[in-house]
Short mmCIF file of C-alpha atoms in Angstrom, two decimals:
data_model
loop_
_atom_site.label_atom_id
_atom_site.label_comp_id
_atom_site.label_asym_id
_atom_site.label_seq_id
_atom_site.Cartn_x
_atom_site.Cartn_y
_atom_site.Cartn_z
CA UNK A 125 9.45 -13.60 30.11
CA UNK A 126 6.70 -15.19 32.29
CA UNK A 127 6.48 -18.88 31.41
CA UNK A 128 2.73 -18.58 31.22
CA UNK A 129 2.82 -15.63 28.77
CA UNK A 130 2.66 -16.22 25.14
CA UNK A 131 4.98 -13.85 23.18
CA UNK A 132 3.66 -11.78 20.30
CA UNK A 133 4.27 -13.28 16.86
CA UNK A 134 7.53 -11.98 15.28
CA UNK A 135 7.17 -9.12 12.80
CA UNK A 136 7.07 -10.02 9.15
CA UNK A 137 4.69 -11.05 6.34
CA UNK A 138 3.02 -13.69 8.51
CA UNK A 139 2.26 -11.22 11.29
CA UNK A 140 -0.28 -9.45 9.09
CA UNK A 141 -2.57 -12.45 8.67
CA UNK A 142 -5.35 -13.19 11.14
CA UNK A 143 -5.34 -16.50 12.95
CA UNK A 144 -8.24 -18.82 12.63
CA UNK A 145 -10.99 -18.53 15.20
CA UNK A 146 -10.83 -21.37 17.84
CA UNK A 147 -13.52 -23.91 17.11
CA UNK A 148 -16.72 -23.60 19.06
CA UNK A 149 -15.91 -20.02 20.18
CA UNK A 150 -17.74 -16.92 19.09
CA UNK A 151 -15.35 -14.07 18.28
CA UNK A 152 -15.28 -11.26 20.80
CA UNK A 153 -15.73 -7.77 19.40
CA UNK A 154 -12.70 -5.83 18.25
CA UNK A 155 -13.99 -2.77 20.07
CA UNK A 156 -13.83 -4.59 23.43
CA UNK A 157 -10.24 -5.67 22.80
CA UNK A 158 -9.17 -2.18 21.72
CA UNK A 159 -10.82 -0.68 24.78
CA UNK A 160 -9.05 -3.03 27.10
CA UNK A 161 -5.72 -2.45 25.28
CA UNK A 162 -6.09 1.23 25.32
CA UNK A 163 -6.77 1.29 29.08
CA UNK A 164 -3.78 -0.93 29.81
CA UNK A 165 -1.42 1.01 27.47
CA UNK A 166 -2.41 4.24 29.21
CA UNK A 167 -2.42 2.86 32.76
CA UNK A 168 0.85 0.96 32.83
CA UNK A 169 2.62 1.70 29.53
CA UNK A 170 2.76 -0.02 26.20
CA UNK A 171 5.98 -1.93 26.88
CA UNK A 172 4.79 -3.20 30.20
CA UNK A 173 1.49 -4.52 28.79
CA UNK A 174 1.31 -8.14 27.55
CA UNK A 175 -1.27 -9.72 25.30
CA UNK A 176 -2.08 -12.11 28.15
CA UNK A 177 -3.07 -9.07 30.35
CA UNK A 178 -5.22 -7.66 27.50
CA UNK A 179 -7.02 -11.02 26.94
CA UNK A 180 -7.53 -11.43 30.75
CA UNK A 181 -9.10 -7.97 31.05
CA UNK A 182 -11.43 -8.69 28.13
CA UNK A 183 -12.25 -12.15 29.62
CA UNK A 184 -11.05 -14.35 26.71
CA UNK A 185 -8.18 -16.68 25.92
CA UNK A 186 -5.21 -15.42 23.90
CA UNK A 187 -6.06 -17.44 20.75
CA UNK A 188 -9.37 -15.44 20.56
CA UNK A 189 -7.37 -12.26 20.79
CA UNK A 190 -5.24 -13.19 17.92
CA UNK A 191 -8.25 -13.92 15.81
CA UNK A 192 -8.62 -10.09 15.51
CA UNK A 193 -5.06 -8.79 15.92
CA UNK A 194 -1.79 -10.58 15.04
CA UNK A 195 0.22 -8.75 17.80
CA UNK A 196 0.20 -5.92 20.29
CA UNK A 197 1.56 -3.38 17.72
CA UNK A 198 -1.50 -3.95 15.56
CA UNK A 199 -3.74 -2.97 18.42
CA UNK A 200 -1.74 0.15 19.16
CA UNK A 201 -1.88 1.16 15.46
CA UNK A 202 -5.66 0.64 15.36
CA UNK A 203 -6.06 2.82 18.45
CA UNK A 204 -4.00 5.56 16.91
CA UNK A 205 -5.92 5.47 13.69
CA UNK A 206 -9.20 5.47 15.54
CA UNK A 207 -8.30 8.86 16.99
CA UNK A 208 -6.59 10.30 13.88
CA UNK A 209 -9.05 9.35 11.16
CA UNK A 210 -12.08 11.22 12.52
CA UNK A 211 -10.04 14.41 12.67
CA UNK A 212 -8.80 14.05 9.15
CA UNK A 213 -12.25 13.34 7.83
CA UNK A 214 -13.61 16.44 9.60
CA UNK A 215 -10.66 18.44 8.30
CA UNK A 216 -11.29 17.47 4.73
CA UNK A 217 -14.96 18.34 5.07
CA UNK A 218 -14.26 21.71 6.56
CA UNK A 219 -11.66 22.54 3.91
CA UNK A 220 -14.19 21.90 1.26
CA UNK A 221 -17.06 23.79 2.98
CA UNK A 222 -16.53 27.24 1.60
CA UNK A 223 -19.87 28.52 2.87
CA UNK A 224 -18.09 29.48 6.13
CA UNK A 225 -15.23 31.83 6.44
CA UNK A 226 -11.69 30.35 6.67
CA UNK A 227 -11.36 31.45 10.23
CA UNK A 228 -14.64 29.84 11.35
CA UNK A 229 -13.60 26.61 9.61
CA UNK A 230 -10.22 26.65 11.30
CA UNK A 231 -11.83 27.29 14.72
CA UNK A 232 -14.36 24.46 14.14
CA UNK A 233 -11.53 22.09 13.31
CA UNK A 234 -9.58 23.07 16.38
CA UNK A 235 -12.75 22.61 18.55
CA UNK A 236 -13.38 19.20 16.98
CA UNK A 237 -9.79 17.98 17.62
CA UNK A 238 -9.68 19.34 21.21
CA UNK A 239 -13.06 17.80 22.14
CA UNK A 240 -11.93 14.48 20.67
CA UNK A 241 -8.65 14.43 22.53
CA UNK A 242 -10.34 15.47 25.82
CA UNK A 243 -13.19 12.95 25.55
CA UNK A 244 -13.44 9.23 26.23
CA UNK A 245 -12.65 7.11 29.29
CA UNK A 246 -8.98 6.71 28.53
CA UNK A 247 -6.45 9.31 27.41
CA UNK A 248 -5.72 7.42 24.22
CA UNK A 249 -4.18 10.51 22.71
CA UNK A 250 -1.19 10.00 25.07
CA UNK A 251 -0.27 6.99 22.96
CA UNK A 252 0.85 9.50 20.27
CA UNK A 253 3.87 10.19 22.52
CA UNK A 254 5.10 6.57 22.80
CA UNK A 255 8.62 6.10 21.38
CA UNK A 256 7.39 2.92 19.72
CA UNK A 257 5.16 5.00 17.50
CA UNK A 258 8.27 6.11 15.55
CA UNK A 259 8.50 2.60 14.06
CA UNK A 260 7.76 1.93 10.39
CA UNK A 261 4.68 -0.14 11.17
CA UNK A 262 2.93 3.18 12.19
CA UNK A 263 3.50 4.88 8.82
CA UNK A 264 -0.21 5.20 8.06
CA UNK A 265 -0.77 7.09 11.38
CA UNK A 266 2.03 9.52 10.55
CA UNK A 267 0.67 10.03 7.04
CA UNK A 268 -2.83 10.89 8.40
CA UNK A 269 -1.34 13.26 10.98
CA UNK A 270 0.84 15.00 8.33
CA UNK A 271 -2.24 15.51 6.07
CA UNK A 272 -4.18 16.93 9.10
CA UNK A 273 -1.36 19.48 9.69
CA UNK A 274 -1.49 20.35 5.97
CA UNK A 275 -5.24 21.20 6.30
CA UNK A 276 -4.54 23.32 9.42
CA UNK A 277 -1.92 25.25 7.38
CA UNK A 278 -4.19 25.62 4.35
CA UNK A 279 -7.08 26.96 6.41
CA UNK A 280 -4.71 29.34 8.25
CA UNK A 281 -3.33 30.59 4.92
CA UNK A 282 -6.84 31.21 3.67
CA UNK A 283 -7.64 33.07 6.91
CA UNK A 284 -4.70 35.41 6.34
CA UNK A 285 -5.55 35.90 2.73
CA UNK A 286 -9.11 36.85 3.78
CA UNK A 287 -7.73 39.49 6.07
CA UNK A 288 -9.01 37.79 9.20
CA UNK A 289 -5.61 37.26 10.85
CA UNK A 290 -2.28 39.06 11.21
CA UNK A 291 0.66 36.72 11.78
CA UNK A 292 4.27 36.71 10.83
CA UNK A 293 4.50 33.17 9.45
CA UNK A 294 1.84 30.70 8.46
CA UNK A 295 4.04 27.56 8.91
CA UNK A 296 5.29 28.64 12.34
CA UNK A 297 1.82 29.59 13.53
CA UNK A 298 0.39 26.38 12.21
CA UNK A 299 3.00 24.43 14.28
CA UNK A 300 2.09 26.53 17.30
CA UNK A 301 -1.65 25.97 16.97
CA UNK A 302 -1.23 22.21 16.37
CA UNK A 303 1.04 21.95 19.51
CA UNK A 304 -1.64 23.80 21.58
CA UNK A 305 -4.24 21.36 20.43
CA UNK A 306 -2.16 18.24 21.11
CA UNK A 307 -1.11 19.81 24.45
CA UNK A 308 -4.57 18.65 25.60
CA UNK A 309 -2.98 15.19 25.88
CA UNK A 310 -0.57 16.36 28.55
CA UNK A 311 -3.22 18.45 30.36
CA UNK A 312 -5.50 15.48 30.52
CA UNK A 313 -2.63 13.34 31.91
CA UNK A 314 -2.37 15.82 34.72
CA UNK A 315 -6.12 16.18 35.12
CA UNK A 316 -8.20 13.17 34.06
CA UNK A 317 -11.39 15.14 34.71
CA UNK A 318 -10.44 17.90 32.22
CA UNK A 319 -13.75 19.19 30.83
CA UNK A 320 -13.80 18.81 27.05
CA UNK A 321 -16.23 21.66 26.17
CA UNK A 322 -14.66 24.18 28.47
CA UNK A 323 -11.14 23.26 27.26
CA UNK A 324 -12.34 23.73 23.69
CA UNK A 325 -13.70 27.09 24.53
CA UNK A 326 -10.41 28.14 26.11
CA UNK A 327 -8.33 26.97 23.19
CA UNK A 328 -10.67 28.61 20.64
CA UNK A 329 -10.30 31.88 22.52
CA UNK A 330 -6.50 31.46 22.69
CA UNK A 331 -6.40 30.81 18.94
CA UNK A 332 -8.30 34.08 18.19
CA UNK A 333 -5.83 35.95 20.32
CA UNK A 334 -2.75 34.32 18.80
CA UNK A 335 -4.04 35.17 15.29
CA UNK A 336 -5.07 38.68 16.18
CA UNK A 337 -8.19 37.48 14.41
CA UNK A 338 -11.20 39.49 13.34
CA UNK A 339 -14.43 37.51 13.00
CA UNK A 340 -16.88 38.62 10.29
#
């Protein structure tokens, strides 16, 4: 380890408490820290990024960084939740909005998720693929993602029940659609200029074809 680099605090109960703000210093915004951390995680990898590098990019000292986040893992978790929560909130809203057909609600959810993953300066969605995300400290992210998949499956089941789609298996087709949506992460890694709206159009059309769907 670089002698000038301060290691992250060890995991445990104390790691969840914020440190006191250094006297005479105004706290930097959490969003600035998360933006810098996300950029570095995407550019050079999570394991290779240090908290010193993050604080340097933000333009603050490490103690100011720890005022907001106890360690690097906490930053990664917040980045993951920032992308997963909006999708889940939209999914819940669409599931309850019975004014639209099940197919239209499913397509709106897919468009929302694709646009979210394809937008923003950094491909933060690629952080989903990090091996570190399998750790127990990321349980909340996995819970949100699992509920999102459940809503996909529920809307698909309603679409089939309404006679708007013909498929062999709701669970298998749900997994297929979800993998197509999250495939935007890899497409964006290959093409950072991937257009969000056009990509959403393509995936919406692909979904209709996969389902053999009939719009009302």
